[in-house]
Short mmCIF file of C-alpha atoms in Angstrom, two decimals:
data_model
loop_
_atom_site.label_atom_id
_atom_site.label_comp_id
_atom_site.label_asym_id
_atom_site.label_seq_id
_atom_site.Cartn_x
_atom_site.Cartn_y
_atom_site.Cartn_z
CA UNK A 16 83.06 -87.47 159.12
CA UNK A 17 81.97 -84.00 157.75
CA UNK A 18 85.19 -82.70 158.74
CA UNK A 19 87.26 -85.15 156.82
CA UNK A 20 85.94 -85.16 153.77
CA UNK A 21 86.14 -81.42 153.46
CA UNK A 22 89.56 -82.20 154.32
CA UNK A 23 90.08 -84.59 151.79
CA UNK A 24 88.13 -82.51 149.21
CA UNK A 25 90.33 -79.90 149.64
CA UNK A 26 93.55 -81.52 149.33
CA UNK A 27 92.44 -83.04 146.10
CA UNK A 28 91.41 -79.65 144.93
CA UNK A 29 94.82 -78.33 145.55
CA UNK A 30 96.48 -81.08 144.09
CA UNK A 31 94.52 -80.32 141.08
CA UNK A 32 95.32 -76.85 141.06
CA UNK A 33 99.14 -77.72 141.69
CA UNK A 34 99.01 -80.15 138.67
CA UNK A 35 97.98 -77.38 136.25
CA UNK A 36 100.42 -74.82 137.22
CA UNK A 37 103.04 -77.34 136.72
CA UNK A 38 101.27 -77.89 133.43
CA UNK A 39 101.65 -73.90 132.48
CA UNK A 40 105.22 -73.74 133.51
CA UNK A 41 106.00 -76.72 131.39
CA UNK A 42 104.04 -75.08 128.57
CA UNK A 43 105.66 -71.93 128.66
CA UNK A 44 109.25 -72.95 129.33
CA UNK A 45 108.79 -75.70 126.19
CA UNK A 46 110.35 -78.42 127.77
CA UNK A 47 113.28 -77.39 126.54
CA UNK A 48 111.60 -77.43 123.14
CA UNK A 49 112.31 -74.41 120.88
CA UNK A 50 109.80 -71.87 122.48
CA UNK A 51 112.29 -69.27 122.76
CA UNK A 52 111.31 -66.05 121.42
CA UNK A 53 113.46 -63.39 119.59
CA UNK A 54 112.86 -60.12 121.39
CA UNK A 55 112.44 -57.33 118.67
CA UNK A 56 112.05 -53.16 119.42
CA UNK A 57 109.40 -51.68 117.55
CA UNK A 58 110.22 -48.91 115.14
CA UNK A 59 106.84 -46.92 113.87
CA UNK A 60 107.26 -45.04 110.68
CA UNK A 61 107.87 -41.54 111.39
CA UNK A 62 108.99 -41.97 115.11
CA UNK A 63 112.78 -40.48 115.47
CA UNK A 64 115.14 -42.97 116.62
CA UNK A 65 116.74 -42.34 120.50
CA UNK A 66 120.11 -42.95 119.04
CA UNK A 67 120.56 -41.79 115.61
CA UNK A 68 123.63 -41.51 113.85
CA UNK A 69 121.94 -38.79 111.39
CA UNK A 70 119.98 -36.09 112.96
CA UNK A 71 116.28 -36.36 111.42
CA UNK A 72 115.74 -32.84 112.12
CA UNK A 73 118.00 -32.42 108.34
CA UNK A 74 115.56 -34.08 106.39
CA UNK A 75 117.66 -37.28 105.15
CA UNK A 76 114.79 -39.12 104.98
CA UNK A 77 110.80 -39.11 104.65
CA UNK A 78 108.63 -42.18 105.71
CA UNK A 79 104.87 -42.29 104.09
CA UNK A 80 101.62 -44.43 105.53
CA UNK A 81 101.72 -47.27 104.03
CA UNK A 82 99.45 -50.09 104.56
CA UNK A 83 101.22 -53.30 105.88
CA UNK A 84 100.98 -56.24 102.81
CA UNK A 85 100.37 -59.61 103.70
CA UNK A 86 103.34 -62.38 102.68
CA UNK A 87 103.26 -66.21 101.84
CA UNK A 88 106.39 -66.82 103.51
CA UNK A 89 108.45 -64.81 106.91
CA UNK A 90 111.44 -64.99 104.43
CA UNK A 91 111.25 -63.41 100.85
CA UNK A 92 114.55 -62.84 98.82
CA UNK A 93 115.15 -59.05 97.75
CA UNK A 94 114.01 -59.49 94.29
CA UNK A 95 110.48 -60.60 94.96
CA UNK A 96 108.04 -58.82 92.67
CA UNK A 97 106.04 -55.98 94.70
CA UNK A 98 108.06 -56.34 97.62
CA UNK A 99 109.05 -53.01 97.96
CA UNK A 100 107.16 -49.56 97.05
CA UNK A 101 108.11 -46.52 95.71
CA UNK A 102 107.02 -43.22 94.83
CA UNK A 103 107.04 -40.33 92.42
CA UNK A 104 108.01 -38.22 95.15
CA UNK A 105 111.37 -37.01 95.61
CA UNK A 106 111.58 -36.47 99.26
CA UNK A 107 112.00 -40.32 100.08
CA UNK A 108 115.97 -40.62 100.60
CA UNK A 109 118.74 -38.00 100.48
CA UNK A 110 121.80 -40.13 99.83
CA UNK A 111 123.88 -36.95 98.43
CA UNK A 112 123.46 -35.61 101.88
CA UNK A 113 123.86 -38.93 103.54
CA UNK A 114 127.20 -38.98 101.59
CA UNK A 115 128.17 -35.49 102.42
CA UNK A 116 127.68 -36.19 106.12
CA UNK A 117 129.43 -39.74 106.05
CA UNK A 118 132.60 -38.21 103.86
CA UNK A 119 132.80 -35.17 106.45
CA UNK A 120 136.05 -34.74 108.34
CA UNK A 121 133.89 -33.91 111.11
CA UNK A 122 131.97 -37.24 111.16
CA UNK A 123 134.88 -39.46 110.63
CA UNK A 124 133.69 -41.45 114.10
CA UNK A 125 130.38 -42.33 112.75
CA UNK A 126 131.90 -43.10 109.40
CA UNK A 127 134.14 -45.42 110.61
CA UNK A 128 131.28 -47.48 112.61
CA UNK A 129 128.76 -47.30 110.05
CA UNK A 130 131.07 -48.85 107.37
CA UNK A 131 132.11 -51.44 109.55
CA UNK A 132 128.76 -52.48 110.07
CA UNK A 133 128.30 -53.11 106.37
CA UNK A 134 131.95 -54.44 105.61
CA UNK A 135 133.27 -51.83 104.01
CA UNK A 136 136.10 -49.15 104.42
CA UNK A 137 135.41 -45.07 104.88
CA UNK A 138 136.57 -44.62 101.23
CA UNK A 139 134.45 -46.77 100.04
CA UNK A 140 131.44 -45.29 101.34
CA UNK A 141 130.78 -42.92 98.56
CA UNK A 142 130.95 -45.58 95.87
CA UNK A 143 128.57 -48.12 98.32
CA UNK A 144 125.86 -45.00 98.41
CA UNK A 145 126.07 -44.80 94.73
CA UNK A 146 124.81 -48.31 94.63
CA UNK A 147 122.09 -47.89 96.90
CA UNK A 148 118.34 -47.60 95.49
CA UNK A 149 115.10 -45.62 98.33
CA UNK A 150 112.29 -47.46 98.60
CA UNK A 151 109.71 -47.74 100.95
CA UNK A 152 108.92 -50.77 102.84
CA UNK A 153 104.97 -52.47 101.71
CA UNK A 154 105.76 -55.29 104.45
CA UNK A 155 106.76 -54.94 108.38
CA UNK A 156 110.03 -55.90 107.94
CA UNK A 157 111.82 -57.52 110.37
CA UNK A 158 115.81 -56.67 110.09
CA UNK A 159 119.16 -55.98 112.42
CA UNK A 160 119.23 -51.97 113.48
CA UNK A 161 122.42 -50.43 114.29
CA UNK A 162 122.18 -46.88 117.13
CA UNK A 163 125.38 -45.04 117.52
CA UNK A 164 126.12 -45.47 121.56
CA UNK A 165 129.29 -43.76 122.76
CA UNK A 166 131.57 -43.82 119.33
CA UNK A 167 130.27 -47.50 118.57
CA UNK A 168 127.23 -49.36 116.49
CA UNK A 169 125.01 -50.69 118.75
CA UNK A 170 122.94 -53.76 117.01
CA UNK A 171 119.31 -54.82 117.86
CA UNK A 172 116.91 -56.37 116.22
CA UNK A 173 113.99 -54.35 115.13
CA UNK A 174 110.76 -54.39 112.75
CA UNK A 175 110.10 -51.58 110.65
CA UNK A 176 106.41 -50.57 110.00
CA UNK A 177 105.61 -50.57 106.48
CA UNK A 178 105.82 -46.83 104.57
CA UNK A 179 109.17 -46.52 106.13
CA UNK A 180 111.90 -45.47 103.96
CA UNK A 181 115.02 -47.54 103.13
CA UNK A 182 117.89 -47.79 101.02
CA UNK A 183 118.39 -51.39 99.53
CA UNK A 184 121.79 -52.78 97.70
CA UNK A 185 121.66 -54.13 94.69
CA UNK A 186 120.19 -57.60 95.87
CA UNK A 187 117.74 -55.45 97.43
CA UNK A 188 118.80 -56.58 100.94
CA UNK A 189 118.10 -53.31 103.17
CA UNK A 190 121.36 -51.50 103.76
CA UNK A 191 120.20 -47.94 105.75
CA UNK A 192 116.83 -46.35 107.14
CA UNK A 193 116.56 -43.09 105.16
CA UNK A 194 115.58 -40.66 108.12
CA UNK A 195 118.22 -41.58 110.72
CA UNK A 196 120.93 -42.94 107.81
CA UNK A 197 121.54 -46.12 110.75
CA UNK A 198 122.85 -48.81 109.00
CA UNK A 199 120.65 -52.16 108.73
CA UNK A 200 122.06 -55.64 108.50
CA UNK A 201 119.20 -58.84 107.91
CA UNK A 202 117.41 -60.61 110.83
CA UNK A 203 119.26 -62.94 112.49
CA UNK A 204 116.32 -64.86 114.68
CA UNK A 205 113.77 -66.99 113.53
CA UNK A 206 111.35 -64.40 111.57
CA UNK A 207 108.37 -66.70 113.11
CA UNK A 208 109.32 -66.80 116.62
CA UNK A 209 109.11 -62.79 117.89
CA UNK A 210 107.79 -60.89 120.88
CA UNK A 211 107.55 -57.29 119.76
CA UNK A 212 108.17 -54.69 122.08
CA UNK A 213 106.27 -51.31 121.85
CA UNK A 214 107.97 -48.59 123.36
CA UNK A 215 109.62 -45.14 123.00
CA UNK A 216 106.61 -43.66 121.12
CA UNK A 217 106.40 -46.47 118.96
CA UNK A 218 102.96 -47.29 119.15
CA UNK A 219 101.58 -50.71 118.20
CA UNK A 220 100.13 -49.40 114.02
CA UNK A 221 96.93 -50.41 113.00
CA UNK A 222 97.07 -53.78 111.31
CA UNK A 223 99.66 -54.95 113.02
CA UNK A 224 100.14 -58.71 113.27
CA UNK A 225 102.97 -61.00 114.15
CA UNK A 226 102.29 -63.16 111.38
CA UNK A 227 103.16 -60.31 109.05
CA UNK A 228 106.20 -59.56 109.63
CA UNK A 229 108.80 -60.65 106.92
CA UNK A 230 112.83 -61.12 107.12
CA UNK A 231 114.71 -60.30 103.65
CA UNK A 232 117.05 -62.19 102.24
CA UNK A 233 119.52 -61.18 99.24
CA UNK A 234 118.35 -61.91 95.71
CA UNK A 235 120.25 -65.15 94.29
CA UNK A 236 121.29 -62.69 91.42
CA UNK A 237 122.32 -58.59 91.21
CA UNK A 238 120.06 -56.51 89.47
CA UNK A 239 119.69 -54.27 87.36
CA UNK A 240 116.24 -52.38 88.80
CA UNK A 241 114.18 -52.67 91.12
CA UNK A 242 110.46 -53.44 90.29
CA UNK A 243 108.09 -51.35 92.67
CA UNK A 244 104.67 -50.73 93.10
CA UNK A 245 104.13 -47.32 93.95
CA UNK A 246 102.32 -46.61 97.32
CA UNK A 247 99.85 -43.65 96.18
CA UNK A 248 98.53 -45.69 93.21
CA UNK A 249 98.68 -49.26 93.56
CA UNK A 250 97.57 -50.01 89.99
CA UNK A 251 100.92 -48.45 88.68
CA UNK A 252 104.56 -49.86 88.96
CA UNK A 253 107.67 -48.42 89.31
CA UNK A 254 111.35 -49.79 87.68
CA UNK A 255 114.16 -47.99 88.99
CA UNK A 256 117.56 -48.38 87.96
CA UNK A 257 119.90 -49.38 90.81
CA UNK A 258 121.43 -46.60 92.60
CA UNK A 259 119.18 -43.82 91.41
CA UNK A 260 116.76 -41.74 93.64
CA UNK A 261 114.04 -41.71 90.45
CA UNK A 262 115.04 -39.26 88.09
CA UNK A 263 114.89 -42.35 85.90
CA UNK A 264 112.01 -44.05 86.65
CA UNK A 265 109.63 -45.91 84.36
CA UNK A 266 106.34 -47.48 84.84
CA UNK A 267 104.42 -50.28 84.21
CA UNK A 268 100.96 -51.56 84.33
CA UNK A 269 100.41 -53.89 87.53
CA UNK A 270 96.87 -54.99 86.73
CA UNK A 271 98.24 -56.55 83.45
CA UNK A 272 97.72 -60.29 83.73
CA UNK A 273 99.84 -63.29 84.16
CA UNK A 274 99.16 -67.16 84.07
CA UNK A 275 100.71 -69.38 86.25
CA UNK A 276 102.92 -71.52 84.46
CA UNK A 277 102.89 -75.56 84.86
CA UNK A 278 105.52 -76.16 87.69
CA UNK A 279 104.40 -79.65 88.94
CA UNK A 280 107.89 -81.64 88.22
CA UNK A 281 109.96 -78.75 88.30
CA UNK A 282 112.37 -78.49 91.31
CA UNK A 283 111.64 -75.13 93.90
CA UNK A 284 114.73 -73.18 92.98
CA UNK A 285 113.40 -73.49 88.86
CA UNK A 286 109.74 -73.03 89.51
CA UNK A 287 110.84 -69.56 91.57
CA UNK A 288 112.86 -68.75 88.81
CA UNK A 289 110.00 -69.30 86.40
CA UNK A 290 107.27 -67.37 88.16
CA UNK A 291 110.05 -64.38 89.02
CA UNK A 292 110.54 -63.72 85.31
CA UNK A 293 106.47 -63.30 85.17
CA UNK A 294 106.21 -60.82 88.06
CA UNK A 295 104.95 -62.96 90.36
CA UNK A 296 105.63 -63.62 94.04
CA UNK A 297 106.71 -67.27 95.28
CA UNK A 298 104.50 -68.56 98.71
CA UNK A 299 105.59 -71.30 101.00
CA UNK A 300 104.02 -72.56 104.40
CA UNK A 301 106.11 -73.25 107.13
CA UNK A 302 108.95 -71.43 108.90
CA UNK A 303 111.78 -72.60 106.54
CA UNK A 304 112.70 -71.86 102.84
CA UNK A 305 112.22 -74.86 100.89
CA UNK A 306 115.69 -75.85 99.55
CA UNK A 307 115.77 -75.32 95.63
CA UNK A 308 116.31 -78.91 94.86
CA UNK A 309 113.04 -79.47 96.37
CA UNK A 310 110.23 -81.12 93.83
CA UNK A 311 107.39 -78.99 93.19
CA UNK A 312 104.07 -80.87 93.62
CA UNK A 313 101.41 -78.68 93.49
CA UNK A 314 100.44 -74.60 92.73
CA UNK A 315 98.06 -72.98 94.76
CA UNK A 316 96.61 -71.47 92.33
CA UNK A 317 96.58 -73.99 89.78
CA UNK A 318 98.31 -73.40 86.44
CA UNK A 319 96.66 -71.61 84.26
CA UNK A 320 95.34 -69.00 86.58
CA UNK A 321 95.65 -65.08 85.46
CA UNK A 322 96.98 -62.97 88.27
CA UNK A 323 98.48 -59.81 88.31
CA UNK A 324 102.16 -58.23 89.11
CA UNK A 325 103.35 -59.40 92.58
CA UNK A 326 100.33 -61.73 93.66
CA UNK A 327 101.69 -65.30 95.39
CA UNK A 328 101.76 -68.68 94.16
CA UNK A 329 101.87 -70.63 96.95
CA UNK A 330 104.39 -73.68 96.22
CA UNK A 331 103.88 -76.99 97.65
CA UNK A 332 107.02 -79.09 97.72
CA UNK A 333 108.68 -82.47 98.63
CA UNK A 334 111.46 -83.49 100.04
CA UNK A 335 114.44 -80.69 101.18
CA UNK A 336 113.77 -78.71 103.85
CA UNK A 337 109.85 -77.81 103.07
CA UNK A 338 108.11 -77.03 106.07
CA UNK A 339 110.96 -77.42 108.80
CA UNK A 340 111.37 -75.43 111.85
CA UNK A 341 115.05 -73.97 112.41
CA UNK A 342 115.93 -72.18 115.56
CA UNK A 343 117.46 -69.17 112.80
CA UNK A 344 117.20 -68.44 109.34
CA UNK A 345 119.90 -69.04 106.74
CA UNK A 346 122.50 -66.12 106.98
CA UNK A 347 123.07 -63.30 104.34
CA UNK A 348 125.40 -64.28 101.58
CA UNK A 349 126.25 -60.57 101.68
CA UNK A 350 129.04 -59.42 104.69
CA UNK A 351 127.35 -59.64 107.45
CA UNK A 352 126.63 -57.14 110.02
CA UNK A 353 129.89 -56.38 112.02
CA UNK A 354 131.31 -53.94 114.98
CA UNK A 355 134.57 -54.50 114.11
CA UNK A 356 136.88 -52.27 112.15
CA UNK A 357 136.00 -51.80 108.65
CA UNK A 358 137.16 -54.29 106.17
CA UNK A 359 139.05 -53.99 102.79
CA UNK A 360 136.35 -55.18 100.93
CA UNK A 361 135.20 -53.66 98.14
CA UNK A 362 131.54 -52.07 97.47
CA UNK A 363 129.33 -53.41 95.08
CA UNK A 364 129.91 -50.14 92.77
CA UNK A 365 133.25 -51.56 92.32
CA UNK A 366 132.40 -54.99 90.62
CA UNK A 367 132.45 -54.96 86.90
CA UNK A 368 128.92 -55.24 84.71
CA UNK A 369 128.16 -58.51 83.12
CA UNK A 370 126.83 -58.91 79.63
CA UNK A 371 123.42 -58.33 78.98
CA UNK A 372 121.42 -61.84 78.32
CA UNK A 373 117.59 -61.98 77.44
CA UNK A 374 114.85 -62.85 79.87
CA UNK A 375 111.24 -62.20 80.56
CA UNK A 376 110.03 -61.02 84.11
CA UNK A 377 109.79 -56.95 85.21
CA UNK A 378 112.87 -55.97 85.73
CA UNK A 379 115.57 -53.92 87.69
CA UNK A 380 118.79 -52.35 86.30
CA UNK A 381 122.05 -53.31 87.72
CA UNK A 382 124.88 -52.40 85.62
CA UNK A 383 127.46 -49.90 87.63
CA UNK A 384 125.34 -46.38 87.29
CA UNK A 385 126.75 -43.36 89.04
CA UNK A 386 124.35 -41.43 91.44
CA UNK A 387 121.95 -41.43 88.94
CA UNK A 388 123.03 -42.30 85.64
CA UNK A 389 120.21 -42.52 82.29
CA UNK A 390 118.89 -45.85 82.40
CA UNK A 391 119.53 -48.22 79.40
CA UNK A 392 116.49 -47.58 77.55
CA UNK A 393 115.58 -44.12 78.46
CA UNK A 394 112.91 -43.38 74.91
CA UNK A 395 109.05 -44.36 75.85
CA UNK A 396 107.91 -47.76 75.41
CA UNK A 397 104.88 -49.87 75.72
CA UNK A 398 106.90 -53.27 75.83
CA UNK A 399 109.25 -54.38 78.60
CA UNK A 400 112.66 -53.30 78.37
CA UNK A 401 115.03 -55.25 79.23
CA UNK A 402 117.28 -55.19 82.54
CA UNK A 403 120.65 -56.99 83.02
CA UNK A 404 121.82 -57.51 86.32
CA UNK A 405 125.83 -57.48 87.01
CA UNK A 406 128.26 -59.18 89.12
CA UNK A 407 127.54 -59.40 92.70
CA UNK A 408 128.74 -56.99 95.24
CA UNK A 409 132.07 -57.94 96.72
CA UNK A 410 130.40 -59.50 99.89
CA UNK A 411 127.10 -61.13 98.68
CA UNK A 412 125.91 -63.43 95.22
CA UNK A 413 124.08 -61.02 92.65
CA UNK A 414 120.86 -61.76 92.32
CA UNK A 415 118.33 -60.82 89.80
CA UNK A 416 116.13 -57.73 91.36
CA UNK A 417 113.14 -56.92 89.27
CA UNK A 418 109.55 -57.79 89.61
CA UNK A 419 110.94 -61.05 89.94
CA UNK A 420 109.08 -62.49 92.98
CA UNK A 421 110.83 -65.02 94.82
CA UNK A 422 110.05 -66.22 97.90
CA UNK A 423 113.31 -66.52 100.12
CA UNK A 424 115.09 -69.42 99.15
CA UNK A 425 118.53 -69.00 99.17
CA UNK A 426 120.57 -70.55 95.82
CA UNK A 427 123.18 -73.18 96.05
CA UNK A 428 126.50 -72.78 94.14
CA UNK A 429 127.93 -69.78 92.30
CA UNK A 430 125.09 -67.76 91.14
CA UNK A 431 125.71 -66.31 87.39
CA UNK A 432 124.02 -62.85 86.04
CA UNK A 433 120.87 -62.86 84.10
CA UNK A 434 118.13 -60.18 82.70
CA UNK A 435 115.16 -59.71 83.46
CA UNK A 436 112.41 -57.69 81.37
CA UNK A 437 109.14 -55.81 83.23
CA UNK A 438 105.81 -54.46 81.15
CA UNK A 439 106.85 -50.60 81.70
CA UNK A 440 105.91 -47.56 80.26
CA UNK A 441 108.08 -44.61 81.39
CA UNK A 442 106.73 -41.66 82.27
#
């Protein structure tokens, strides 16, 4: 009798134990449920890359330690206020020696893959550069990394530790790491769903966190400037005029206070619009971008509240696609990353300035500069000058690129130019 209930003890403890592996392979495979993960390569600021299609060893590029910012949101379009830094130093981005390297005889095999990766031709890469702005990254940024494998592109997906330096176009979508010149195209996966892979001296940073990491999408509008905070004194900003290195940089005030406008009514593509134009960054919960026709029902914090350049509102919303799960974010507007021969199409340098209109938020030139052409409003001033973005690059809707701080929701329909005005002070 002893015997048999051991027996039968046993066999009920293995059925047990049977029962919850079955449990843990359900759990992890997800029933078939969306748990798949989007595998992602680390890349540590100052870590060279294996396969670089620059060699860092010329000194294209210099990253800087940067503390990672938290977001509101694992999408944010490339005009959010504060969402990229900057800094007074000049050593950030070479793009005249990027250019000189890319428009060398000698190089015409990188050339010719690196343009096709951003959807242009090897002529047009001179004009492209001239449109591109350095700026470091305040966020781990989660984006599509091109190595240059045996005469081709290689694409992987890869998240950038904040301080590292990038060039963004003029929707402030990031376009090339400064220190390698590799070409980077947005994130293709679902910015929440990631399993990170440290590896080839990329060691896990400090502070760290999945949650973190943020996907960029373009700016509904072009702009004019970019409106950064810089990275060695958090208390100043920085607008610099698209597609200079900052020889024209002015400053602003980032502690200077703004109230949260009332936004209860308003749909989520308006209220962005509103609380861009004050320097301040739009929130969301949830994986997905609300869609702009999407009612705003509540601020968190409430209207009224004081806060300064590039804090978040966080946006509650009905209806549209507010809190969804999607298996991928929304694509770029802008040409998308591609192996492919280059296309015909045109750079952004090559699309024609739109006429300045008046608006209110810290702003980002856009108008068609040269390398680094005199901004609009080059005397001193203690009020916000104003920036006018242009017409979009030939491959992606302009969207407005100063402090504004949108979230990432994409914008329906043809998107026209606007300006955009930030409290600066040049120095």
């Amino acid at each position: 009798m002893t015997f048999r209930a051991v027996v039968q003890r046993t066999g009920i403890s293995i059925v047990r134990r049977i029962a919850v592996l079955l449990g843990c392979v359900l759990v992890v495979s997800g029933c078939g449920g969306g748990a798949h993960l989007f595998a992602v390569q680390a890349v540590a600021a100052r870590v060279p890359s294996l396969a670089p299609f620059f060699d860092e060893k010329q000194g294209l590029g210099q990253d800087a330690e940067v503390r990672s910012m938290p977001v509101r949101g694992s999408l944010q379009q490339g005009d959010t206020p504060g969402l990229y830094g900057g800094t007074k130093k000049p050593t950030v981005c070479d793009v005249a020696k990027l250019k000189r390297f890319l428009t060398d005889p000698a190089n015409h095999p990188k050339a010719v893959a690196w343009s096709g990766v951003l959807g242009i031709t090897t002529d047009q890469i001179p004009a492209y550069l001239d449109r591109l702005t350095p700026v470091l990254l305040r966020h781990d940024t989660l984006v599509q990394n091109h190595d240059y494998k045996k005469g081709k592109a290689t694409p992987y997906n890869s998240l950038l530790q904040a301080g590292i330096a990038i060039l963004v176009d003029a929707q402030g979508e990031p376009a090339a790491k400064c220190s390698c010149g590799n070409p980077l195209r947005p994130f293709k996966g679902d910015a929440s769903r990631i399993s990170v892979k440290f590896a080839d001296g990329n060691e896990k940073w400090s502070g760290y966190h999945a949650s973190s990491a943020v996907a960029v999408r373009p700016a509904p509008r072009g702009m004019e400037g970019l409106a950064l905070v810089d990275v060695d004194d958090p208390d100043t900003g920085i607008t610099r005029p698209v597609g200079t290195t900052g020889k024209h940089d002015t400053t602003f005030d980032t502690r200077r206070q703004h109230a949260v406008p009332d936004l209860a009514g308003m749909t989520f593509g308006a209220a962005r619009r509103q609380l861009v134009s004050r320097g301040l960054a739009v929130g969301y919960g949830g994986s997905a971008l609300p869609s702009d026709d999407a009612q705003v029902t509540a601020t968190d914090p409430p209207a009224g509240t004081e806060l300064r350049f590039g804090e978040y509102v966080l946006l509650s919303v009905a209806g549209g696609t507010s809190g969804g799960d999607t298996s991928a974010p929304p694509g770029p507007t802008s040409s998308g990353p591609t192996l492919a021969p280059p296309t015909s199409t045109a750079p952004p340098s090559t699309s024609p300035p739109a006429p300045p209109t008046s608006s209110s938020p810290p702003s980002s030139p856009t108008s068609e500069p040269p390398s680094d052409p005199p901004p609009s409003s080059s005397s001193p001033t203690t009020g916000s000058p104003s920036v006018v973005s242009d017409s979009p690059p030939p491959s992606a809707p302009v969207t407005s690129s100063a402090p504004v701080t949108a979230s990432a929701s994409m914008t329906t329909g043809t998107p026209t130019a606007t300006t955009v005005t930030a409290p600066t002070t040049e120095t």
